[in-house]
Coordinates of C-alpha atoms in Angstrom, one line a residue:
X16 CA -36.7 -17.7 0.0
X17 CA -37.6 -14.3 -0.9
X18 CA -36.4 -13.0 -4.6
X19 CA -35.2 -9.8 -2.6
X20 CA -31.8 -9.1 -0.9
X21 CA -32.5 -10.9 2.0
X22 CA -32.1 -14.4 -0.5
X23 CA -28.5 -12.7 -1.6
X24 CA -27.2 -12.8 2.2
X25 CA -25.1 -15.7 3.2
X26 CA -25.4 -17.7 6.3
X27 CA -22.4 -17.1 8.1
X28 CA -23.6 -13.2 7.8
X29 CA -26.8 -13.7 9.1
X30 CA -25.5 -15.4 12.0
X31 CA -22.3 -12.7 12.8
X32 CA -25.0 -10.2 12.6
X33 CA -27.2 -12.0 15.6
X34 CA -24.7 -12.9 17.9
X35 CA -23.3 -9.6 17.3
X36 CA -25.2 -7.7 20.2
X37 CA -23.7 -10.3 22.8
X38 CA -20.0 -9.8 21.6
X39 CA -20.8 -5.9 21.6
X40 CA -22.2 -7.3 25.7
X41 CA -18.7 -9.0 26.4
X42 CA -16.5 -5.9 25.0
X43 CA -19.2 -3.1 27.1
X44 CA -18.4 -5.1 30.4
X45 CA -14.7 -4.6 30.3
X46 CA -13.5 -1.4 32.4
X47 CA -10.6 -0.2 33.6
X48 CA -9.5 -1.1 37.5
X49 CA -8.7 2.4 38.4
X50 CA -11.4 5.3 37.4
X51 CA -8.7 8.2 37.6
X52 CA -7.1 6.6 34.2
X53 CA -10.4 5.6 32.8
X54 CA -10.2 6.6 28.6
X55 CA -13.1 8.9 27.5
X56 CA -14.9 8.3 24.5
X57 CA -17.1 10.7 23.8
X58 CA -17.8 9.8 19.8
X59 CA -18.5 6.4 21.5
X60 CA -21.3 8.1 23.6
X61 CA -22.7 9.9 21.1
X62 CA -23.9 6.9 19.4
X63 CA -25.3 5.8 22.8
X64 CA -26.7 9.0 23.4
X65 CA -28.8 9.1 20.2
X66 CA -29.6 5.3 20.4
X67 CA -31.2 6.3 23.8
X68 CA -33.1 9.3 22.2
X69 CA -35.2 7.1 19.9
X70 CA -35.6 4.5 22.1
X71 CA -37.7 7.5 24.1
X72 CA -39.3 8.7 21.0
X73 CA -39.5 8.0 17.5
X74 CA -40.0 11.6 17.1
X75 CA -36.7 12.2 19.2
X76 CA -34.7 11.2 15.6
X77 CA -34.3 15.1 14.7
X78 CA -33.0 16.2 18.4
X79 CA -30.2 13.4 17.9
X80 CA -28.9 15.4 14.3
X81 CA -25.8 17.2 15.3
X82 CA -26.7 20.8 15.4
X83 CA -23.6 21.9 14.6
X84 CA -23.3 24.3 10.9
X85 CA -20.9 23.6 8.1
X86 CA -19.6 26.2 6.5
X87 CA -18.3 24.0 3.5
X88 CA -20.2 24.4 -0.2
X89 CA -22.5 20.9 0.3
X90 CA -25.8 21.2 -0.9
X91 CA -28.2 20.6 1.6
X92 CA -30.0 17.4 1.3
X93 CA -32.9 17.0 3.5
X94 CA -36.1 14.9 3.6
X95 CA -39.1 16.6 1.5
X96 CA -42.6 16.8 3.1
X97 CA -44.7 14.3 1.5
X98 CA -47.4 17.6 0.4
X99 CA -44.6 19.6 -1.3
X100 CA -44.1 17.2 -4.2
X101 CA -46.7 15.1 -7.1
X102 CA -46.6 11.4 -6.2
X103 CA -47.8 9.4 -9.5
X104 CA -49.6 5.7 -8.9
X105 CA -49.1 3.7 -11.6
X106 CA -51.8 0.7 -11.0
X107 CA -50.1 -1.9 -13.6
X108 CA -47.5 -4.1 -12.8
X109 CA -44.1 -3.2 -14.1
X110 CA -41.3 -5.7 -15.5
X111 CA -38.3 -5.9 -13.4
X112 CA -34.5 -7.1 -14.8
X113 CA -33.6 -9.3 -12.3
X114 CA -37.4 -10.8 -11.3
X115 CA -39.2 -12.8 -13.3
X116 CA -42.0 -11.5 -10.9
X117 CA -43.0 -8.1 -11.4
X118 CA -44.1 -5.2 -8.9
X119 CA -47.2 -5.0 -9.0
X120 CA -47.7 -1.8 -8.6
X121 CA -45.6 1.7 -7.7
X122 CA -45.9 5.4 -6.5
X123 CA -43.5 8.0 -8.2
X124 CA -42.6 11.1 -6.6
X125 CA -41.6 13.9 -8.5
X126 CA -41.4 17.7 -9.1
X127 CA -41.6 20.2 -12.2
X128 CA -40.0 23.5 -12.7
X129 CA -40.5 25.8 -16.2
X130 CA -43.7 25.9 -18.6
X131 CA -44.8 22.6 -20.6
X132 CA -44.8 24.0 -24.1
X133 CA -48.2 23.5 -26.3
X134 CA -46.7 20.7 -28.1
X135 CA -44.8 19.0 -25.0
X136 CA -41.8 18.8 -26.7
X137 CA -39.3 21.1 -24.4
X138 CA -39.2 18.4 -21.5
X139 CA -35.5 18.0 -19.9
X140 CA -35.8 14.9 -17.3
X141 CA -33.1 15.3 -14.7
X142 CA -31.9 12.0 -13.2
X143 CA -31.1 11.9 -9.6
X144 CA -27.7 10.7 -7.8
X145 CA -28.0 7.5 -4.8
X146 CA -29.1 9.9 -2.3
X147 CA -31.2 12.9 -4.0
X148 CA -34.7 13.2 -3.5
X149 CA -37.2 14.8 -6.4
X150 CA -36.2 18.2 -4.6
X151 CA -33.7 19.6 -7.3
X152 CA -34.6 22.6 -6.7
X153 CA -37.2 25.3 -4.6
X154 CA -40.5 25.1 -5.5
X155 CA -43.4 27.0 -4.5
X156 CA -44.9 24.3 -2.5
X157 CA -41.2 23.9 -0.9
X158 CA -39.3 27.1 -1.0
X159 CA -36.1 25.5 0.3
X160 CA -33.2 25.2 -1.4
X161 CA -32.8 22.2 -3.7
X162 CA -29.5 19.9 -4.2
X163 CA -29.0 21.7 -7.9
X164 CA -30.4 24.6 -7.0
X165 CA -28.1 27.0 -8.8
X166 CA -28.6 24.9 -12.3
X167 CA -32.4 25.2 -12.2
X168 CA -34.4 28.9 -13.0
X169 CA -34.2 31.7 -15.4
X170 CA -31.1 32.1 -17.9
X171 CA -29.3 28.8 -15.7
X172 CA -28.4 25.8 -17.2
X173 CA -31.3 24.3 -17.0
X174 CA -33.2 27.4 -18.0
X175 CA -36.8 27.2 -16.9
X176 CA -37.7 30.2 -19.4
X177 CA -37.4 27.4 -22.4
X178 CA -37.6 24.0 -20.6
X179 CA -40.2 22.2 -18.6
X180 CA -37.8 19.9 -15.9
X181 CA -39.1 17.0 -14.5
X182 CA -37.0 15.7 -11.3
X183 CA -38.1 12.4 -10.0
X184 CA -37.1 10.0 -7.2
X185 CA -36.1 6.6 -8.2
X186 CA -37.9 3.4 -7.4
X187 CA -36.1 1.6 -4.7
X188 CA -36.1 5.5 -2.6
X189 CA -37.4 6.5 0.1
X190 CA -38.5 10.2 -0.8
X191 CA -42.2 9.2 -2.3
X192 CA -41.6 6.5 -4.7
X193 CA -41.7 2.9 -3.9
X194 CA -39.0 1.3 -2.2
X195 CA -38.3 -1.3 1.1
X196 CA -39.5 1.1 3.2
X197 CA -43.1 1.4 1.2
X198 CA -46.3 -1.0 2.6
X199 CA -46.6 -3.9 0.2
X200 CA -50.2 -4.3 -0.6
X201 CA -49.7 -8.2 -0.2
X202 CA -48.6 -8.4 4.0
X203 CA -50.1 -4.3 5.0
X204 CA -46.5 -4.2 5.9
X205 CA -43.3 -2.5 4.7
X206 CA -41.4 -4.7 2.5
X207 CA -38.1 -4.5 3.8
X208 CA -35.8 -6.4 2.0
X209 CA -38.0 -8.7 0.5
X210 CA -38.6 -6.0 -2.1
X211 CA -36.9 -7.2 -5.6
X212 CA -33.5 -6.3 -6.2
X213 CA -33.6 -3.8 -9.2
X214 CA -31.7 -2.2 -11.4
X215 CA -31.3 1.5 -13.5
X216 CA -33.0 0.4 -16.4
X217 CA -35.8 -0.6 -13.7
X218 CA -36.0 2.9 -12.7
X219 CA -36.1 4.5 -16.1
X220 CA -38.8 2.2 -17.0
X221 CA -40.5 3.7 -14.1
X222 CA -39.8 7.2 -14.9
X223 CA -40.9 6.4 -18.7
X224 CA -44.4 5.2 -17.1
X225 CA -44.9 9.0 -15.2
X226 CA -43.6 10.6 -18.6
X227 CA -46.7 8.4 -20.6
X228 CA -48.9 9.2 -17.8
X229 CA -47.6 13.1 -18.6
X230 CA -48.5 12.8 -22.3
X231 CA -44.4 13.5 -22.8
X232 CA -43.8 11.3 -26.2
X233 CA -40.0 12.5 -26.5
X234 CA -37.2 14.2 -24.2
X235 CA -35.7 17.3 -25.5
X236 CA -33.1 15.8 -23.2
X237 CA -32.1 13.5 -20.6
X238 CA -29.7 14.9 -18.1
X239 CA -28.0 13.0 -15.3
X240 CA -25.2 13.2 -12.9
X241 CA -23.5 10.6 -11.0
X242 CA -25.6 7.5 -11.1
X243 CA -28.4 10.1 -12.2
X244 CA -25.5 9.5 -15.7
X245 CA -26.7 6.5 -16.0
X246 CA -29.7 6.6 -16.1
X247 CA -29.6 9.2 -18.4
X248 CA -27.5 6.8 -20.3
X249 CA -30.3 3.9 -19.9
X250 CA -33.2 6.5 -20.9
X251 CA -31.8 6.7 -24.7
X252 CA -30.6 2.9 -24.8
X253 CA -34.3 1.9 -23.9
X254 CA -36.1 4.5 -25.8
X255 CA -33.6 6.1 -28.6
X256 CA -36.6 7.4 -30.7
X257 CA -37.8 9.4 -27.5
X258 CA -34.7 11.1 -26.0
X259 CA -33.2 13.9 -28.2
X260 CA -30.1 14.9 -26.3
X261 CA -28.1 12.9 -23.4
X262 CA -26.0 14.9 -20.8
X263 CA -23.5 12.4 -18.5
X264 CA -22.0 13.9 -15.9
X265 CA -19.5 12.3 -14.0
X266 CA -20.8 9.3 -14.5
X267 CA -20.1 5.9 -16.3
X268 CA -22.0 3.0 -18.9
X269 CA -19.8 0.7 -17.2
X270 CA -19.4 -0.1 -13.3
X271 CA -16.0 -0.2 -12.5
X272 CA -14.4 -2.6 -9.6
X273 CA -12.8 0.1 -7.9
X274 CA -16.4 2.2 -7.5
X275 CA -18.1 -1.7 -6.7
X276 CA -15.8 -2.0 -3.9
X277 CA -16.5 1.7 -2.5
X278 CA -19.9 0.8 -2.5
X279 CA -19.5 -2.8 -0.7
X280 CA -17.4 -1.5 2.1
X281 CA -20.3 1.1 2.7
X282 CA -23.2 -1.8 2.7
X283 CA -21.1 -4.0 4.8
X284 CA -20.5 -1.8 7.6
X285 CA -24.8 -0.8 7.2
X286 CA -25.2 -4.8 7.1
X287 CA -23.1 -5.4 10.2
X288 CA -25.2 -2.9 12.7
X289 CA -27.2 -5.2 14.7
X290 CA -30.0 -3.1 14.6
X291 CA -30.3 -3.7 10.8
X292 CA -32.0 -7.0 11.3
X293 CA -31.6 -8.2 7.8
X294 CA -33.5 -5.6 6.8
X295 CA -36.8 -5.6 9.2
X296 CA -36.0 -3.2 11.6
X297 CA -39.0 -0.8 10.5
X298 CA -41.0 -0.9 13.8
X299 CA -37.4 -0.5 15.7
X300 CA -34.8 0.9 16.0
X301 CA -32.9 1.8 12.7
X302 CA -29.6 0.9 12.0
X303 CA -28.6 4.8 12.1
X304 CA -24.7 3.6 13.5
X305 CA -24.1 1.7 10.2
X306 CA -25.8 4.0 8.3
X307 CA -23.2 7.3 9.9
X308 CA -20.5 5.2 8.9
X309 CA -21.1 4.1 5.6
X310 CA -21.6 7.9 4.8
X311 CA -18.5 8.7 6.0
X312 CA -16.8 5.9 3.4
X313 CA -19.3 7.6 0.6
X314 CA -18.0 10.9 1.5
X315 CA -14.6 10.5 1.2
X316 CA -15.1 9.0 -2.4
X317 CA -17.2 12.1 -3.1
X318 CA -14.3 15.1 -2.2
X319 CA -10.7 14.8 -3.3
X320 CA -7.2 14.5 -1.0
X321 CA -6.4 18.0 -2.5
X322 CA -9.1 19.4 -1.3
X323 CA -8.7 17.9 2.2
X324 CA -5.4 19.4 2.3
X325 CA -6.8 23.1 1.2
X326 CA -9.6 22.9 3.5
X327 CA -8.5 21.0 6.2
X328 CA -4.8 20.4 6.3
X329 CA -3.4 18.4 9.0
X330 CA -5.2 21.0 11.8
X331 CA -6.8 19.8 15.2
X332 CA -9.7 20.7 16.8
X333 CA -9.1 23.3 19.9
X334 CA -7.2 21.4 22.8
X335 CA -9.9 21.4 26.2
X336 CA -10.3 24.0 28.6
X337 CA -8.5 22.0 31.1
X338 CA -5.6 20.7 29.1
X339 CA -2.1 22.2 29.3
X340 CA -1.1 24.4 26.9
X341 CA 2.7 23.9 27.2
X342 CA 2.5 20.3 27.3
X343 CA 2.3 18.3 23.8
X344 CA -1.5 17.8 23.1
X345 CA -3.1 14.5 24.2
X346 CA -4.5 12.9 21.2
X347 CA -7.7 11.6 20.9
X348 CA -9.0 8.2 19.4
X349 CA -12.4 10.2 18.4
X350 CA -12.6 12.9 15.3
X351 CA -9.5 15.1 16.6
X352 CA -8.4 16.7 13.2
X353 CA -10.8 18.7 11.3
X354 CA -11.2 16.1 8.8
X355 CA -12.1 13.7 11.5
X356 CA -14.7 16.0 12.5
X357 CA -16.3 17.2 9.2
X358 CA -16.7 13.2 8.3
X359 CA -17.9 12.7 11.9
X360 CA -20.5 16.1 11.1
X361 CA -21.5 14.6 7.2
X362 CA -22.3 11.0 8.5
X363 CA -24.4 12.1 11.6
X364 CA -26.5 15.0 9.5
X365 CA -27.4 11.8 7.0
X366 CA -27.7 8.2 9.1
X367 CA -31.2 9.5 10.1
X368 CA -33.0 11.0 7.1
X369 CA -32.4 8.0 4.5
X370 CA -33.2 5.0 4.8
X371 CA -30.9 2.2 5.2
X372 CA -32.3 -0.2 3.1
X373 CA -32.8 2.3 0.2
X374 CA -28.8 2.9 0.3
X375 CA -28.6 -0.8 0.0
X376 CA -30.8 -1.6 -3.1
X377 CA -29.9 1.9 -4.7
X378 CA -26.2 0.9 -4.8
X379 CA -26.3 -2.5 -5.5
X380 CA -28.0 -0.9 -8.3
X381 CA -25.2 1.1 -9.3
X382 CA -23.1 -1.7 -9.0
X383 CA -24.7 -4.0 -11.6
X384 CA -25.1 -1.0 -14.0
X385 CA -23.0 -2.7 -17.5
X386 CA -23.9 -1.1 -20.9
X387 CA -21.0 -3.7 -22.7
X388 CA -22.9 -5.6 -25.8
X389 CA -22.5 -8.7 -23.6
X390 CA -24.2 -7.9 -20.3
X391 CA -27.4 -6.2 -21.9
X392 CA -27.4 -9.5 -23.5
X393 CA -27.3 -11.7 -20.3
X394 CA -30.2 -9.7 -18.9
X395 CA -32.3 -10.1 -22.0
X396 CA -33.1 -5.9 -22.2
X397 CA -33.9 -5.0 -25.3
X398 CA -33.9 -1.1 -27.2
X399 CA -36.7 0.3 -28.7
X400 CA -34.8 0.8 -31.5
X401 CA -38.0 -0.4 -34.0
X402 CA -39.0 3.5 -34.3
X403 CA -35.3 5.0 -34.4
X404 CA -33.6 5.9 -37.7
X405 CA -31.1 3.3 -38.5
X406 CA -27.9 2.7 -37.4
X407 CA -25.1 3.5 -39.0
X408 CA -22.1 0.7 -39.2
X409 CA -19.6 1.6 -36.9
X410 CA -16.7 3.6 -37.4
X411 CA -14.0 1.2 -36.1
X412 CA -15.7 -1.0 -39.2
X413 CA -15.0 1.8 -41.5
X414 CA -11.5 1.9 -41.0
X415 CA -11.1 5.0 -38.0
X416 CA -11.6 5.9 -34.6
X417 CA -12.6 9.1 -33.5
X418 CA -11.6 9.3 -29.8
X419 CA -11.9 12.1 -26.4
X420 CA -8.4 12.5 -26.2
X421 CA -6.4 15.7 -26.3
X422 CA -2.5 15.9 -26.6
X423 CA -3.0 16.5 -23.2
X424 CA -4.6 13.8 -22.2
X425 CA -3.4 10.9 -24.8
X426 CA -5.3 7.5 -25.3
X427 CA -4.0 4.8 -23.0
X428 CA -1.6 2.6 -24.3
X429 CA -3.6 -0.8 -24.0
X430 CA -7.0 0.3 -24.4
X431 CA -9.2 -1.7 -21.8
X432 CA -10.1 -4.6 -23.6
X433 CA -14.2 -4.4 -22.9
X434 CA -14.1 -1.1 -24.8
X435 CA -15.2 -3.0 -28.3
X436 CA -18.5 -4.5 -26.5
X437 CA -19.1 -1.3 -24.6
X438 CA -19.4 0.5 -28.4
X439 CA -21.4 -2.3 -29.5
X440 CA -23.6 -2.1 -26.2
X441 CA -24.1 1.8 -26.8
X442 CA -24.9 1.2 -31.0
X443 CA -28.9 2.5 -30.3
X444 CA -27.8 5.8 -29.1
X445 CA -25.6 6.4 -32.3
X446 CA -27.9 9.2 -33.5
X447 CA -28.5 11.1 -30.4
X448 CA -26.2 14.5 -29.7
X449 CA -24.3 13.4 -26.2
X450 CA -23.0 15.4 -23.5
X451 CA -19.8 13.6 -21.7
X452 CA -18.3 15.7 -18.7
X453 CA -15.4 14.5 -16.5
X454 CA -13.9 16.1 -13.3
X455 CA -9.9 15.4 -13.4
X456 CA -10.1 14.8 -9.3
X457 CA -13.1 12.5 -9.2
X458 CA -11.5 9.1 -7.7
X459 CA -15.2 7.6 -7.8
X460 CA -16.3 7.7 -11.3
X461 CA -12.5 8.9 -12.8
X462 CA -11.9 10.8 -15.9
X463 CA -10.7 7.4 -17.6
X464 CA -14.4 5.9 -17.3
X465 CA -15.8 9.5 -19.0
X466 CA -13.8 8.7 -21.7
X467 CA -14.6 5.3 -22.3
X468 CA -17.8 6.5 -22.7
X469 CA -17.3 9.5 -25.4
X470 CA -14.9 6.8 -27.0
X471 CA -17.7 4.2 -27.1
X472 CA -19.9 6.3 -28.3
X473 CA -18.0 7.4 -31.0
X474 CA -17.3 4.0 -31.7
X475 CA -20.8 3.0 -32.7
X476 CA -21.1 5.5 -34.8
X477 CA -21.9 8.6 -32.9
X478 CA -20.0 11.6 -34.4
X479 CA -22.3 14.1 -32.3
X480 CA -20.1 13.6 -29.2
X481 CA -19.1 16.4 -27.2
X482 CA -16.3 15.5 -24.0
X483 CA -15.2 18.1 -21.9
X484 CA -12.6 17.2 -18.3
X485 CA -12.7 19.6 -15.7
X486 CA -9.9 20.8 -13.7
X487 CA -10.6 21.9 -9.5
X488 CA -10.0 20.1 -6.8
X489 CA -13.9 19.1 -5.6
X490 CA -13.7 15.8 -7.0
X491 CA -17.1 13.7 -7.7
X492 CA -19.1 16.5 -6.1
X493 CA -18.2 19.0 -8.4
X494 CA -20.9 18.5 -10.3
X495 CA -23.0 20.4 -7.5
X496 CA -20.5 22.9 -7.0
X497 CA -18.8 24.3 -10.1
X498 CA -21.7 25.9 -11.5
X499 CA -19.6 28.1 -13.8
X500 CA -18.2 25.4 -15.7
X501 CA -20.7 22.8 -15.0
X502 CA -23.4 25.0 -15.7
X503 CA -22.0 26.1 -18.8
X504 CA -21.4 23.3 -20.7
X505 CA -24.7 22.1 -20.0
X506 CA -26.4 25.5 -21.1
X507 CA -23.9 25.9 -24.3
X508 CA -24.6 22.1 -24.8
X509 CA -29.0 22.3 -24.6
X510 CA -29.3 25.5 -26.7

């Protein structure tokens, strides 16, 4: 058995998934006797419609994305041409947490913005989130827009008049750096999901590879949001000595069930589309149903119900030409409120340019992300702590506790109880000036786990903490959207 994901799936999945095609056969047969009350599904045909388009064509997959424009303040997150960004090789095998094999080899896409200084010491590395390509921003090989395109240039938070930014895509991707979809040089063919499960510190390692490869000895920071947080987090645990600032953004050190389960419900609707094929579907027909779908879960975790309300409301989409107006509208078992619709719009722009299995191994990822003194120890990691200055005894041992809290936003009255191991986890990053932002309406990574961090941190001895929470109603996304705010604490925070 394979030391990839296809080992992790179970039996009775496997089978469900291959006799799902004839239960979809038994439930396609049924029709109504009479064709003047026939129902109309036309959400339900759309899926057929676009299945039949690359079944034509495997060049028909961009007709099939809805053309329709969104009007809503989403970044724009599209597949980069392979000649608009630097792809480094790196010929030597590199460890893995969870294999005792390693990979033998990897490609690392990535893309630079600003002026190396002389001495190489201005570097910011910006970490992406599950879904981000290199492509933070435009670039003169790829003038489009970027997904943080209004923190990255002249006088922005990531000012490119004093830094030299470095945006890669993470191992396990599928934007230029190795990942399922990639040829492994062992079979000429894509590895699917026998590629080894990995985790963040996997993709740091990689990143720390391309920063040797650079000549970059230290970080003048390490910025990250979402998962690109921890990573950002992992970058200064592994190498303390080389990171000089950490910025976590809506993030977490510290997986939390509720964000695990988000992230399960996504891979399980994804696993359950028979054209996933455990994962070799490469020269078919990609699973692009379980992959509209499992957006449409991600997205809702990413926005926030007052939002919905202020954008959306409870409003319908236009009743039909034919329907009468001074009877109560029909309802419709396909997107009929405007929510229904934008979800409907968000997972069909996205089930075609990412690939399935990346989503897979990227949040699995996520999920076994766990900075607590306990889990690094399970996993055998170790810090490069050797070269850092040393550590100073924490200050719960010394008798006080500095914590995030305001009196707005008191300490909880039974602090979790992992909180203790998380400080202890977090001890190599005790000299290292830290960035913690929190968004009061993000229900995937909440304002609770942003404090557990600052608090953790503080814990092991880190009095260089700065914790801000945001107000607004954009939830996890609005780290791409509130650039005032955002923006500002990062550019007060760097300078």
């Amino acid at each position: 058995m394979s030391a990839g994901l296809l080992g992790l799936l179970r039996p009775s999945l496997t089978s469900s998934l291959r006799s799902a095609p004839t239960r979809l056969a038994r439930f396609t047969r049924f029709r109504p006797a009479s064709n003047s009350c026939s129902p109309s599904f036309p959400c339900v045909d759309a899926h057929a419609a676009r299945e039949s388009k690359l079944k034509e064509s495997s060049r028909a997959a961009s007709s099939a994305t809805s053309s329709r424009t969104e009007s809503g303040p989403e970044p724009a997150y599209a597949r980069p041409n392979p000649t608009s960004y630097h792809v480094y090789h790196h010929p030597h095998p590199l460890t893995l947490t969870y294999s005792a094999k390693p990979l033998p080899s990897f490609d690392i896409a990535y893309e630079t913005w600003g002026t190396l200084s002389p001495s190489r010491d201005n570097v910011i590395l910006l970490h992406t989130g599950l879904s981000a390509s290199s492509h933070a921003a435009s670039t003169e090989a790829n003038p489009t827009e970027g997904w943080w395109q209004k923190f990255i240039g002249p006088g922005r938070a990531l000012d490119t008049n004093q830094f030299f930014i470095i945006c890669t895509n993470v191992i396990g991707g599928c934007y230029g750096s190795t990942g399922p979809s990639s040829i492994d040089p062992a079979t000429g063919r894509p590895y699917a999901t026998t590629f080894p499960i990995i985790s963040i510190f996997d993709m740091v390692r990689a990143q720390f590879c391309l920063l040797d490869h650079l000549r970059i000895d230290k970080l003048y920071a390490s910025v990250g949001c979402s998962m690109g947080a921890m990573q950002s987090l992992a970058a200064a645990w592994l190498h303390p000595s080389r990171v000089g600032k950490v910025v976590s953004i809506s993030g977490t050190a510290r997986s939390s069930p509720s964000s695990v389960a988000m992230r399960y419900a996504q891979r399980s609707v994804l696993m359950a589309d028979p054209n996933w094929k455990n994962g070799f579907y490469y020269d078919s027909l990609p699973p692009h149903t379980g992959m509209k779908l499992a957006r449409q879960i991600a997205t809702i975790t990413y926005r926030s119900g007052p939002e919905w309300d202020q954008r959306f409301g409870r409003q319908l989409q236009p009743r039909p030409g034919n329907e009468d107006s001074s009877t109560p509208r029909v309802p419709a078992l396909c997107p009929d409120f405007l929510i229904e619709t934008y979800l409907d719009h968000q997972g069909e722009q996205f089930c075609l340019k990412y690939d399935a299995n990346s989503l897979i191994y990227i949040s699995k990822a996520m999920d076994l992300f766990d900075m607590t003194l306990p889990a690094l120890q399970d996993l055998n990691l170790t810090s490069s702590t050797s070269s850092a200055p040393p550590t100073p005894e924490p200050n719960s041992a010394r008798g006080f506790h500095k914590t995030s809290h305001s009196k707005s936003h008191p300490p909880p009255l039974n602090p979790p109880p992992y909180l203790s191991d998380l400080a202890k986890g977090l001890r190599p990053l005790a000299q290292i000036p830290t960035l913690v932002l929190g968004v009061q309406s993000d229900i995937l990574f909440t304002v609770e786990q942003q404090r557990e961090v600052a608090d953790a941190l503080r814990m092991a001895g880190n009095d260089r903490v700065s914790y801000y929470e945001l107000g607004g109603v954009w939830g996890h996304d609005t780290f791409l959207i509130d650039v005032l705010n955002v923006g500002g604490a990062i550019r007060g925070f760097l300078s």
